Amino acid sequence: MAGVTRVVVGVNGSLGSLTALHRGVEEARRHKALLVPVLAWTPPGGEYQYVRCPCPSLLHEWERAARKRLDTAFAQAFGGYPEDLRIRPIIARDEPGPALVTVAKTAGDLLVVSTGRRGKLRRLFQRSVSRYCLAHAGCTVIAVPPPRMLADLKRATRRGLARSLLDPAGYAVGR
């Protein structure tokens, strides 16, 4: 991964994407590269629905909400934007996979995406962003698995044990 000039990270606010964001920040620091967090969004109902019944004022609000979601992701992950990095956030009106591949288009880019946790039903109806990026990106791609804690909490929730994994203050307790 020599010659990395930009680290492009897919962000949507999920815990998996926050893990990818942490990895992206780590890579940007290591390579002294520009960090480019990308939050992709589409109008509710999709582009086809919006073209049939456009509303510019709503479009502006949806874009503002997307910007706020990106700011919130940084606030949750780091308490705000890291001051020791050059950061150029991008809000892309597109599907996540194509948006990330479009932004990370040169050999000097490093694309960081979350593999996410997807159930069988979700896999059936939604494309995998990480698979799309791995198949179409023209640069190095790092696919970051979700934190192990998510699987533990999901398993505990199914068994009704979620409270036993948390201490009274609400913090996860190691096993």
CSV table of N, CA and C in Angstrom, one decimal:
chain,number,residue,atom,x,y,z
A,1,MET,N,0.8,-1.2,0.0
A,1,MET,CA,0.0,0.0,0.0
A,1,MET,C,0.9,1.3,0.0
A,2,ALA,N,2.0,1.2,-0.6
A,2,ALA,CA,2.9,2.4,-0.7
A,2,ALA,C,2.2,3.4,-1.6
A,3,GLY,N,2.5,4.6,-1.4
A,3,GLY,CA,1.9,5.7,-2.2
A,3,GLY,C,0.5,6.0,-2.0
A,4,VAL,N,0.0,5.8,-0.8
A,4,VAL,CA,-1.4,6.1,-0.5
A,4,VAL,C,-1.5,7.6,-0.3
A,5,THR,N,-2.3,8.3,-1.1
A,5,THR,CA,-2.5,9.7,-0.9
A,5,THR,C,-3.8,10.1,-0.3
A,6,ARG,N,-4.9,9.2,-0.5
A,6,ARG,CA,-6.2,9.5,0.0
A,6,ARG,C,-6.7,8.2,0.6
A,7,VAL,N,-7.4,8.3,1.8
A,7,VAL,CA,-8.1,7.2,2.4
A,7,VAL,C,-9.6,7.5,2.3
A,8,VAL,N,-10.3,6.8,1.5
A,8,VAL,CA,-11.8,7.0,1.3
A,8,VAL,C,-12.5,6.0,2.2
A,9,VAL,N,-13.4,6.5,3.0
A,9,VAL,CA,-14.1,5.6,4.0
A,9,VAL,C,-15.6,5.7,3.8
A,10,GLY,N,-16.3,4.6,3.7
A,10,GLY,CA,-17.7,4.6,3.6
A,10,GLY,C,-18.3,4.7,5.0
A,11,VAL,N,-19.2,5.7,5.2
A,11,VAL,CA,-19.8,6.0,6.5
A,11,VAL,C,-21.3,6.0,6.4
A,12,ASN,N,-22.0,5.4,7.2
A,12,ASN,CA,-23.5,5.5,7.2
A,12,ASN,C,-24.0,5.7,8.7
A,13,GLY,N,-23.2,5.6,9.7
A,13,GLY,CA,-23.6,5.8,11.0
A,13,GLY,C,-23.8,4.5,11.8
A,14,SER,N,-23.8,3.4,11.1
A,14,SER,CA,-24.0,2.1,11.8
A,14,SER,C,-22.7,1.8,12.6
A,15,LEU,N,-22.8,0.9,13.6
A,15,LEU,CA,-21.6,0.5,14.4
A,15,LEU,C,-20.5,-0.1,13.5
A,16,GLY,N,-20.9,-0.8,12.5
A,16,GLY,CA,-19.9,-1.4,11.5
A,16,GLY,C,-19.2,-0.3,10.8
A,17,SER,N,-19.9,0.7,10.4
A,17,SER,CA,-19.3,1.8,9.6
A,17,SER,C,-18.4,2.7,10.5
A,18,LEU,N,-18.8,2.8,11.8
A,18,LEU,CA,-17.9,3.5,12.8
A,18,LEU,C,-16.6,2.7,13.0
A,19,THR,N,-16.7,1.4,12.9
A,19,THR,CA,-15.4,0.6,13.0
A,19,THR,C,-14.6,0.8,11.8
A,20,ALA,N,-15.2,0.9,10.6
A,20,ALA,CA,-14.5,1.2,9.4
A,20,ALA,C,-13.9,2.6,9.4
A,21,LEU,N,-14.6,3.5,10.0
A,21,LEU,CA,-14.1,4.9,10.2
A,21,LEU,C,-12.9,5.0,11.0
A,22,HIS,N,-12.9,4.2,12.1
A,22,HIS,CA,-11.7,4.2,13.0
A,22,HIS,C,-10.5,3.6,12.2
A,23,ARG,N,-10.7,2.6,11.4
A,23,ARG,CA,-9.7,2.0,10.6
A,23,ARG,C,-9.2,3.0,9.6
A,24,GLY,N,-10.1,3.7,9.0
A,24,GLY,CA,-9.7,4.7,8.0
A,24,GLY,C,-8.9,5.8,8.5
A,25,VAL,N,-9.3,6.3,9.7
A,25,VAL,CA,-8.5,7.4,10.4
A,25,VAL,C,-7.1,6.9,10.7
A,26,GLU,N,-7.0,5.6,11.2
A,26,GLU,CA,-5.7,5.0,11.5
A,26,GLU,C,-4.9,4.9,10.3
A,27,GLU,N,-5.4,4.5,9.1
A,27,GLU,CA,-4.7,4.4,7.9
A,27,GLU,C,-4.3,5.8,7.4
A,28,ALA,N,-5.2,6.8,7.5
A,28,ALA,CA,-4.8,8.2,7.1
A,28,ALA,C,-3.7,8.7,7.9
A,29,ARG,N,-3.7,8.4,9.2
A,29,ARG,CA,-2.6,8.9,10.0
A,29,ARG,C,-1.3,8.2,9.6
A,30,ARG,N,-1.4,6.9,9.4
A,30,ARG,CA,-0.2,6.1,9.1
A,30,ARG,C,0.5,6.5,7.8
A,31,HIS,N,-0.4,6.8,6.8
A,31,HIS,CA,0.2,7.2,5.5
A,31,HIS,C,0.3,8.7,5.3
A,32,LYS,N,-0.1,9.5,6.4
A,32,LYS,CA,-0.2,11.0,6.2
A,32,LYS,C,-1.0,11.4,5.0
A,33,ALA,N,-2.1,10.7,4.9
A,33,ALA,CA,-3.0,10.9,3.7
A,33,ALA,C,-4.2,11.8,4.0
A,34,LEU,N,-4.8,12.3,3.0
A,34,LEU,CA,-6.1,13.0,3.1
A,34,LEU,C,-7.2,11.9,3.4
A,35,LEU,N,-8.0,12.2,4.4
A,35,LEU,CA,-9.2,11.4,4.8
A,35,LEU,C,-10.4,11.9,4.1
A,36,VAL,N,-11.1,11.0,3.3
A,36,VAL,CA,-12.3,11.4,2.6
A,36,VAL,C,-13.4,10.5,3.0
A,37,PRO,N,-14.1,10.9,4.1
A,37,PRO,CA,-15.3,10.1,4.5
A,37,PRO,C,-16.5,10.4,3.5
A,38,VAL,N,-17.1,9.3,3.1
A,38,VAL,CA,-18.2,9.4,2.1
A,38,VAL,C,-19.5,8.9,2.7
A,39,LEU,N,-20.5,9.7,2.7
A,39,LEU,CA,-21.8,9.3,3.1
A,39,LEU,C,-22.7,9.3,1.9
A,40,ALA,N,-23.2,8.2,1.4
A,40,ALA,CA,-24.0,8.2,0.2
A,40,ALA,C,-25.5,8.1,0.7
A,41,TRP,N,-26.3,8.8,-0.1
A,41,TRP,CA,-27.8,8.8,0.3
A,41,TRP,C,-28.6,8.8,-1.0
A,42,THR,N,-29.8,8.4,-0.9
A,42,THR,CA,-30.8,8.5,-2.0
A,42,THR,C,-32.1,9.0,-1.4
A,43,PRO,N,-32.9,9.7,-2.2
A,43,PRO,CA,-34.1,10.2,-1.7
A,43,PRO,C,-35.0,9.0,-1.2
A,44,PRO,N,-35.8,9.2,-0.2
A,44,PRO,CA,-36.7,8.1,0.2
A,44,PRO,C,-37.6,7.7,-0.9
A,45,GLY,N,-37.7,6.4,-1.1
A,45,GLY,CA,-38.4,5.9,-2.3
A,45,GLY,C,-37.5,5.7,-3.5
A,46,GLY,N,-36.3,6.2,-3.5
A,46,GLY,CA,-35.4,6.1,-4.6
A,46,GLY,C,-35.4,7.2,-5.6
A,47,GLU,N,-34.5,7.2,-6.5
A,47,GLU,CA,-34.3,8.3,-7.5
A,47,GLU,C,-35.5,8.3,-8.4
A,48,TYR,N,-36.0,7.1,-8.8
A,48,TYR,CA,-37.1,7.0,-9.7
A,48,TYR,C,-38.3,7.7,-9.2
A,49,GLN,N,-38.6,7.4,-7.9
A,49,GLN,CA,-39.8,8.1,-7.2
A,49,GLN,C,-39.6,9.6,-7.2
A,50,TYR,N,-38.4,10.0,-6.9
A,50,TYR,CA,-38.1,11.5,-6.8
A,50,TYR,C,-38.3,12.2,-8.1
A,51,VAL,N,-37.8,11.5,-9.2
A,51,VAL,CA,-38.0,12.1,-10.6
A,51,VAL,C,-39.4,12.3,-10.9
A,52,ARG,N,-40.3,11.3,-10.5
A,52,ARG,CA,-41.7,11.3,-10.8
A,52,ARG,C,-42.4,12.5,-10.1
A,53,CYS,N,-41.9,12.8,-8.9
A,53,CYS,CA,-42.5,13.9,-8.1
A,53,CYS,C,-41.5,14.7,-7.3
A,54,PRO,N,-40.7,15.5,-8.0
A,54,PRO,CA,-39.6,16.3,-7.4
A,54,PRO,C,-40.1,17.4,-6.4
A,55,CYS,N,-39.3,17.6,-5.4
A,55,CYS,CA,-39.6,18.6,-4.5
A,55,CYS,C,-38.2,19.2,-4.0
A,56,PRO,N,-37.7,20.3,-4.6
A,56,PRO,CA,-36.4,20.8,-4.2
A,56,PRO,C,-36.2,21.1,-2.7
A,57,SER,N,-37.2,21.6,-2.1
A,57,SER,CA,-37.1,21.9,-0.7
A,57,SER,C,-36.8,20.7,0.2
A,58,LEU,N,-37.6,19.6,-0.2
A,58,LEU,CA,-37.3,18.3,0.6
A,58,LEU,C,-36.0,17.8,0.2
A,59,LEU,N,-35.5,17.9,-1.0
A,59,LEU,CA,-34.2,17.4,-1.4
A,59,LEU,C,-33.1,18.1,-0.6
A,60,HIS,N,-33.3,19.4,-0.4
A,60,HIS,CA,-32.3,20.2,0.4
A,60,HIS,C,-32.3,19.7,1.9
A,61,GLU,N,-33.5,19.4,2.4
A,61,GLU,CA,-33.6,18.8,3.8
A,61,GLU,C,-32.9,17.5,3.9
A,62,TRP,N,-33.1,16.6,2.9
A,62,TRP,CA,-32.6,15.3,3.0
A,62,TRP,C,-31.0,15.3,2.9
A,63,GLU,N,-30.5,16.3,2.1
A,63,GLU,CA,-29.1,16.4,2.0
A,63,GLU,C,-28.5,17.0,3.3
A,64,ARG,N,-29.2,17.9,3.9
A,64,ARG,CA,-28.8,18.5,5.2
A,64,ARG,C,-28.8,17.4,6.3
A,65,ALA,N,-29.8,16.5,6.3
A,65,ALA,CA,-29.9,15.4,7.2
A,65,ALA,C,-28.7,14.4,7.0
A,66,ALA,N,-28.3,14.2,5.7
A,66,ALA,CA,-27.1,13.4,5.4
A,66,ALA,C,-25.9,14.0,6.0
A,67,ARG,N,-25.7,15.3,5.8
A,67,ARG,CA,-24.5,16.0,6.4
A,67,ARG,C,-24.5,15.8,7.9
A,68,LYS,N,-25.7,16.0,8.5
A,68,LYS,CA,-25.7,15.8,10.0
A,68,LYS,C,-25.4,14.4,10.4
A,69,ARG,N,-25.8,13.4,9.6
A,69,ARG,CA,-25.5,12.0,10.0
A,69,ARG,C,-24.0,11.8,9.9
A,70,LEU,N,-23.3,12.4,9.0
A,70,LEU,CA,-21.9,12.3,8.9
A,70,LEU,C,-21.2,12.9,10.1
A,71,ASP,N,-21.7,14.1,10.4
A,71,ASP,CA,-21.1,14.8,11.6
A,71,ASP,C,-21.4,14.0,12.9
A,72,THR,N,-22.5,13.4,13.0
A,72,THR,CA,-22.9,12.6,14.2
A,72,THR,C,-22.0,11.4,14.2
A,73,ALA,N,-21.7,10.8,13.1
A,73,ALA,CA,-20.8,9.6,13.1
A,73,ALA,C,-19.4,10.0,13.6
A,74,PHE,N,-18.9,11.1,13.2
A,74,PHE,CA,-17.6,11.6,13.8
A,74,PHE,C,-17.7,11.9,15.2
A,75,ALA,N,-18.8,12.5,15.6
A,75,ALA,CA,-19.0,12.8,17.1
A,75,ALA,C,-19.0,11.5,17.9
A,76,GLN,N,-19.7,10.5,17.4
A,76,GLN,CA,-19.8,9.3,18.1
A,76,GLN,C,-18.5,8.5,18.2
A,77,ALA,N,-17.8,8.6,17.1
A,77,ALA,CA,-16.5,7.8,17.0
A,77,ALA,C,-15.3,8.5,17.7
A,78,PHE,N,-15.3,9.8,17.6
A,78,PHE,CA,-14.1,10.6,18.0
A,78,PHE,C,-14.4,11.8,18.9
A,79,GLY,N,-15.7,12.1,19.1
A,79,GLY,CA,-16.0,13.3,19.8
A,79,GLY,C,-16.0,14.5,18.9
A,80,GLY,N,-15.9,14.3,17.6
A,80,GLY,CA,-15.8,15.4,16.6
A,80,GLY,C,-14.8,15.0,15.5
A,81,TYR,N,-14.5,15.9,14.6
A,81,TYR,CA,-13.5,15.7,13.5
A,81,TYR,C,-12.1,15.7,14.1
A,82,PRO,N,-11.3,14.7,13.9
A,82,PRO,CA,-9.9,14.8,14.3
A,82,PRO,C,-9.2,16.0,13.8
A,83,GLU,N,-8.5,16.7,14.6
A,83,GLU,CA,-7.8,18.0,14.2
A,83,GLU,C,-6.5,17.7,13.6
A,84,ASP,N,-5.9,16.5,13.8
A,84,ASP,CA,-4.6,16.2,13.3
A,84,ASP,C,-4.6,15.7,11.9
A,85,LEU,N,-5.7,15.6,11.2
A,85,LEU,CA,-5.9,15.1,9.9
A,85,LEU,C,-6.5,16.1,8.9
A,86,ARG,N,-6.1,16.0,7.7
A,86,ARG,CA,-6.7,16.7,6.6
A,86,ARG,C,-7.9,15.9,6.2
A,87,ILE,N,-9.1,16.5,6.3
A,87,ILE,CA,-10.4,15.8,6.0
A,87,ILE,C,-11.2,16.5,5.0
A,88,ARG,N,-11.7,15.8,4.0
A,88,ARG,CA,-12.6,16.4,3.0
A,88,ARG,C,-13.8,15.5,2.9
A,89,PRO,N,-14.8,15.8,3.7
A,89,PRO,CA,-16.0,14.9,3.6
A,89,PRO,C,-16.8,15.1,2.3
A,90,ILE,N,-17.5,14.0,1.9
A,90,ILE,CA,-18.3,14.1,0.7
A,90,ILE,C,-19.6,13.5,1.0
A,91,ILE,N,-20.7,14.2,0.6
A,91,ILE,CA,-22.0,13.7,0.7
A,91,ILE,C,-22.5,13.4,-0.7
A,92,ALA,N,-22.7,12.1,-1.0
A,92,ALA,CA,-22.9,11.7,-2.4
A,92,ALA,C,-24.4,11.3,-2.6
A,93,ARG,N,-25.0,11.8,-3.5
A,93,ARG,CA,-26.4,11.4,-3.8
A,93,ARG,C,-26.3,10.2,-4.8
A,94,ASP,N,-26.2,9.0,-4.3
A,94,ASP,CA,-26.0,7.8,-5.1
A,94,ASP,C,-26.1,6.6,-4.2
A,95,GLU,N,-26.2,5.5,-4.8
A,95,GLU,CA,-26.1,4.2,-4.0
A,95,GLU,C,-24.7,4.1,-3.4
A,96,PRO,N,-24.6,3.5,-2.2
A,96,PRO,CA,-23.3,3.5,-1.5
A,96,PRO,C,-22.1,2.9,-2.3
A,97,GLY,N,-22.3,1.7,-2.9
A,97,GLY,CA,-21.2,1.1,-3.7
A,97,GLY,C,-20.7,1.9,-4.8
A,98,PRO,N,-21.6,2.3,-5.7
A,98,PRO,CA,-21.2,3.1,-6.9
A,98,PRO,C,-20.5,4.5,-6.4
A,99,ALA,N,-21.1,5.1,-5.4
A,99,ALA,CA,-20.5,6.3,-4.9
A,99,ALA,C,-19.1,6.2,-4.4
A,100,LEU,N,-18.9,5.1,-3.6
A,100,LEU,CA,-17.5,4.9,-3.1
A,100,LEU,C,-16.5,4.6,-4.2
A,101,VAL,N,-16.9,3.8,-5.2
A,101,VAL,CA,-16.0,3.4,-6.3
A,101,VAL,C,-15.8,4.6,-7.1
A,102,THR,N,-16.7,5.5,-7.3
A,102,THR,CA,-16.5,6.7,-8.1
A,102,THR,C,-15.5,7.7,-7.4
A,103,VAL,N,-15.6,7.8,-6.1
A,103,VAL,CA,-14.7,8.7,-5.3
A,103,VAL,C,-13.3,8.1,-5.3
A,104,ALA,N,-13.2,6.8,-5.0
A,104,ALA,CA,-11.9,6.1,-4.9
A,104,ALA,C,-11.5,5.6,-6.2
A,105,LYS,N,-11.0,6.4,-7.1
A,105,LYS,CA,-10.8,5.9,-8.5
A,105,LYS,C,-9.4,5.9,-8.9
A,106,THR,N,-8.5,6.3,-8.1
A,106,THR,CA,-7.1,6.3,-8.5
A,106,THR,C,-6.3,5.3,-7.8
A,107,ALA,N,-5.1,4.9,-8.3
A,107,ALA,CA,-4.3,3.9,-7.7
A,107,ALA,C,-3.7,4.4,-6.3
A,108,GLY,N,-3.6,5.7,-6.1
A,108,GLY,CA,-3.2,6.2,-4.8
A,108,GLY,C,-4.2,6.2,-3.7
A,109,ASP,N,-5.4,5.8,-4.0
A,109,ASP,CA,-6.5,5.8,-3.1
A,109,ASP,C,-6.5,4.5,-2.3
A,110,LEU,N,-7.0,4.5,-1.1
A,110,LEU,CA,-7.2,3.3,-0.3
A,110,LEU,C,-8.7,3.4,0.2
A,111,LEU,N,-9.5,2.4,-0.2
A,111,LEU,CA,-10.9,2.4,0.1
A,111,LEU,C,-11.1,1.5,1.3
A,112,VAL,N,-11.8,2.1,2.4
A,112,VAL,CA,-12.1,1.3,3.6
A,112,VAL,C,-13.6,1.2,3.7
A,113,VAL,N,-14.1,0.0,3.8
A,113,VAL,CA,-15.6,-0.3,3.9
A,113,VAL,C,-15.8,-1.3,5.0
A,114,SER,N,-17.0,-1.2,5.6
A,114,SER,CA,-17.4,-2.2,6.6
A,114,SER,C,-18.1,-3.4,5.9
A,115,THR,N,-17.8,-4.6,6.4
A,115,THR,CA,-18.5,-5.7,5.8
A,115,THR,C,-19.9,-5.9,6.3
A,116,GLY,N,-20.2,-5.2,7.4
A,116,GLY,CA,-21.5,-5.2,8.0
A,116,GLY,C,-22.0,-6.6,8.4
A,117,ARG,N,-23.1,-6.6,9.2
A,117,ARG,CA,-23.7,-7.9,9.6
A,117,ARG,C,-25.0,-7.9,8.8
A,118,ARG,N,-25.2,-8.9,8.0
A,118,ARG,CA,-26.4,-9.0,7.2
A,118,ARG,C,-27.1,-10.3,7.4
A,119,GLY,N,-28.3,-10.3,7.7
A,119,GLY,CA,-29.1,-11.5,7.9
A,119,GLY,C,-29.5,-12.1,6.5
A,120,LYS,N,-30.1,-13.3,6.5
A,120,LYS,CA,-30.4,-13.9,5.2
A,120,LYS,C,-31.4,-13.1,4.4
A,121,LEU,N,-32.4,-12.6,5.1
A,121,LEU,CA,-33.4,-11.8,4.4
A,121,LEU,C,-32.9,-10.5,3.8
A,122,ARG,N,-32.0,-9.8,4.5
A,122,ARG,CA,-31.4,-8.6,4.1
A,122,ARG,C,-30.5,-8.9,2.9
A,123,ARG,N,-29.7,-10.0,2.9
A,123,ARG,CA,-28.8,-10.3,1.8
A,123,ARG,C,-29.6,-10.6,0.6
A,124,LEU,N,-30.8,-11.1,0.7
A,124,LEU,CA,-31.6,-11.4,-0.5
A,124,LEU,C,-32.1,-10.2,-1.2
A,125,PHE,N,-32.4,-9.1,-0.4
A,125,PHE,CA,-33.0,-7.9,-1.0
A,125,PHE,C,-32.1,-6.7,-1.2
A,126,GLN,N,-30.9,-6.7,-0.5
A,126,GLN,CA,-30.0,-5.6,-0.6
A,126,GLN,C,-28.6,-6.1,-1.1
A,127,ARG,N,-28.0,-5.3,-2.0
A,127,ARG,CA,-26.7,-5.6,-2.5
A,127,ARG,C,-25.7,-5.3,-1.4
A,128,SER,N,-24.6,-6.0,-1.3
A,128,SER,CA,-23.6,-5.8,-0.4
A,128,SER,C,-22.6,-4.7,-0.9
A,129,VAL,N,-22.5,-3.7,-0.1
A,129,VAL,CA,-21.6,-2.6,-0.5
A,129,VAL,C,-20.2,-3.0,-0.6
A,130,SER,N,-19.7,-3.8,0.4
A,130,SER,CA,-18.3,-4.2,0.4
A,130,SER,C,-18.0,-5.1,-0.8
A,131,ARG,N,-19.0,-6.0,-1.1
A,131,ARG,CA,-18.7,-6.9,-2.3
A,131,ARG,C,-18.7,-6.1,-3.6
A,132,TYR,N,-19.6,-5.1,-3.7
A,132,TYR,CA,-19.6,-4.2,-4.9
A,132,TYR,C,-18.2,-3.5,-5.0
A,133,CYS,N,-17.7,-3.0,-3.9
A,133,CYS,CA,-16.5,-2.2,-3.9
A,133,CYS,C,-15.3,-3.1,-4.2
A,134,LEU,N,-15.3,-4.3,-3.7
A,134,LEU,CA,-14.2,-5.3,-3.9
A,134,LEU,C,-14.2,-5.7,-5.4
A,135,ALA,N,-15.4,-5.8,-6.0
A,135,ALA,CA,-15.4,-6.2,-7.4
A,135,ALA,C,-15.2,-5.1,-8.4
A,136,HIS,N,-15.5,-3.8,-8.0
A,136,HIS,CA,-15.4,-2.7,-9.0
A,136,HIS,C,-14.3,-1.6,-8.7
A,137,ALA,N,-13.7,-1.6,-7.6
A,137,ALA,CA,-12.8,-0.5,-7.2
A,137,ALA,C,-11.5,-0.7,-8.0
A,138,GLY,N,-10.9,0.5,-8.4
A,138,GLY,CA,-9.7,0.5,-9.1
A,138,GLY,C,-8.5,0.8,-8.2
A,139,CYS,N,-8.7,0.6,-6.9
A,139,CYS,CA,-7.7,0.8,-5.9
A,139,CYS,C,-7.7,-0.3,-4.8
A,140,THR,N,-6.8,-0.2,-3.9
A,140,THR,CA,-6.8,-1.2,-2.8
A,140,THR,C,-8.0,-1.0,-1.9
A,141,VAL,N,-8.7,-2.1,-1.5
A,141,VAL,CA,-9.9,-2.0,-0.7
A,141,VAL,C,-9.6,-2.8,0.6
A,142,ILE,N,-9.9,-2.2,1.8
A,142,ILE,CA,-9.9,-2.9,3.0
A,142,ILE,C,-11.3,-3.1,3.5
A,143,ALA,N,-11.7,-4.3,3.7
A,143,ALA,CA,-13.1,-4.7,4.2
A,143,ALA,C,-12.9,-5.0,5.7
A,144,VAL,N,-13.5,-4.1,6.5
A,144,VAL,CA,-13.4,-4.2,7.9
A,144,VAL,C,-14.6,-5.0,8.5
A,145,PRO,N,-14.3,-6.1,9.2
A,145,PRO,CA,-15.5,-6.9,9.8
A,145,PRO,C,-16.1,-6.1,10.9
A,146,PRO,N,-17.4,-6.4,11.2
A,146,PRO,CA,-18.0,-5.7,12.3
A,146,PRO,C,-17.4,-6.0,13.7
A,147,PRO,N,-17.5,-5.2,14.7
A,147,PRO,CA,-17.0,-5.5,16.0
A,147,PRO,C,-17.6,-6.8,16.5
A,148,ARG,N,-16.8,-7.6,17.2
A,148,ARG,CA,-17.2,-8.8,17.8
A,148,ARG,C,-18.4,-8.6,18.8
A,149,MET,N,-18.4,-7.5,19.4
A,149,MET,CA,-19.4,-7.2,20.4
A,149,MET,C,-20.8,-7.2,19.8
A,150,LEU,N,-20.9,-6.8,18.5
A,150,LEU,CA,-22.3,-6.9,17.9
A,150,LEU,C,-22.8,-8.3,17.8
A,151,ALA,N,-21.9,-9.3,17.5
A,151,ALA,CA,-22.4,-10.7,17.4
A,151,ALA,C,-22.7,-11.2,18.8
A,152,ASP,N,-21.9,-10.8,19.8
A,152,ASP,CA,-22.2,-11.2,21.2
A,152,ASP,C,-23.5,-10.7,21.7
A,153,LEU,N,-23.8,-9.4,21.4
A,153,LEU,CA,-25.0,-8.8,21.9
A,153,LEU,C,-26.2,-9.4,21.1
A,154,LYS,N,-26.1,-9.6,19.8
A,154,LYS,CA,-27.2,-10.3,19.1
A,154,LYS,C,-27.5,-11.6,19.6
A,155,ARG,N,-26.5,-12.4,19.9
A,155,ARG,CA,-26.7,-13.8,20.4
A,155,ARG,C,-27.3,-13.7,21.8
A,156,ALA,N,-26.8,-12.7,22.7
A,156,ALA,CA,-27.4,-12.6,24.0
A,156,ALA,C,-28.8,-12.1,24.0
A,157,THR,N,-29.2,-11.2,23.0
A,157,THR,CA,-30.5,-10.7,22.9
A,157,THR,C,-31.5,-11.9,22.5
A,158,ARG,N,-31.0,-12.7,21.6
A,158,ARG,CA,-31.9,-13.9,21.3
A,158,ARG,C,-32.1,-14.8,22.5
A,159,ARG,N,-31.2,-14.9,23.3
A,159,ARG,CA,-31.3,-15.7,24.5
A,159,ARG,C,-31.9,-15.0,25.7
A,160,GLY,N,-32.1,-13.7,25.6
A,160,GLY,CA,-32.7,-12.9,26.7
A,160,GLY,C,-31.6,-12.6,27.7
A,161,LEU,N,-30.3,-12.6,27.3
A,161,LEU,CA,-29.2,-12.4,28.3
A,161,LEU,C,-28.5,-11.0,28.1
A,162,ALA,N,-29.1,-10.1,27.3
A,162,ALA,CA,-28.4,-8.9,26.9
A,162,ALA,C,-28.1,-8.1,28.2
A,163,ARG,N,-28.9,-8.1,29.2
A,163,ARG,CA,-28.7,-7.3,30.4
A,163,ARG,C,-27.5,-7.9,31.2
A,164,SER,N,-27.3,-9.2,31.1
A,164,SER,CA,-26.2,-9.8,31.8
A,164,SER,C,-24.8,-9.4,31.2
A,165,LEU,N,-24.8,-9.0,30.0
A,165,LEU,CA,-23.5,-8.5,29.4
A,165,LEU,C,-23.2,-7.1,29.7
A,166,LEU,N,-24.2,-6.4,30.2
A,166,LEU,CA,-24.0,-5.0,30.5
A,166,LEU,C,-23.9,-4.8,32.1
A,167,ASP,N,-23.0,-3.9,32.5
A,167,ASP,CA,-23.0,-3.5,33.9
A,167,ASP,C,-24.1,-2.5,34.2
A,168,PRO,N,-24.4,-2.1,35.4
A,168,PRO,CA,-25.5,-1.2,35.7
A,168,PRO,C,-25.4,0.1,35.0
A,169,ALA,N,-24.1,0.6,34.7
A,169,ALA,CA,-24.0,1.9,34.0
A,169,ALA,C,-24.2,1.7,32.5
A,170,GLY,N,-24.4,0.5,32.0
A,170,GLY,CA,-24.7,0.4,30.6
A,170,GLY,C,-23.5,0.1,29.7
A,171,TYR,N,-22.4,-0.2,30.3
A,171,TYR,CA,-21.2,-0.4,29.5
A,171,TYR,C,-21.0,-1.9,29.4
A,172,ALA,N,-20.5,-2.3,28.2
A,172,ALA,CA,-20.2,-3.7,28.0
A,172,ALA,C,-19.2,-4.3,29.0
A,173,VAL,N,-19.4,-5.5,29.4
A,173,VAL,CA,-18.5,-6.1,30.4
A,173,VAL,C,-17.8,-7.2,29.6
A,174,GLY,N,-16.5,-7.3,29.7
A,174,GLY,CA,-15.7,-8.4,29.1
A,174,GLY,C,-16.0,-9.7,29.7
A,175,ARG,N,-15.8,-10.8,28.9
A,175,ARG,CA,-16.0,-12.1,29.4
A,175,ARG,C,-14.7,-12.8,29.5
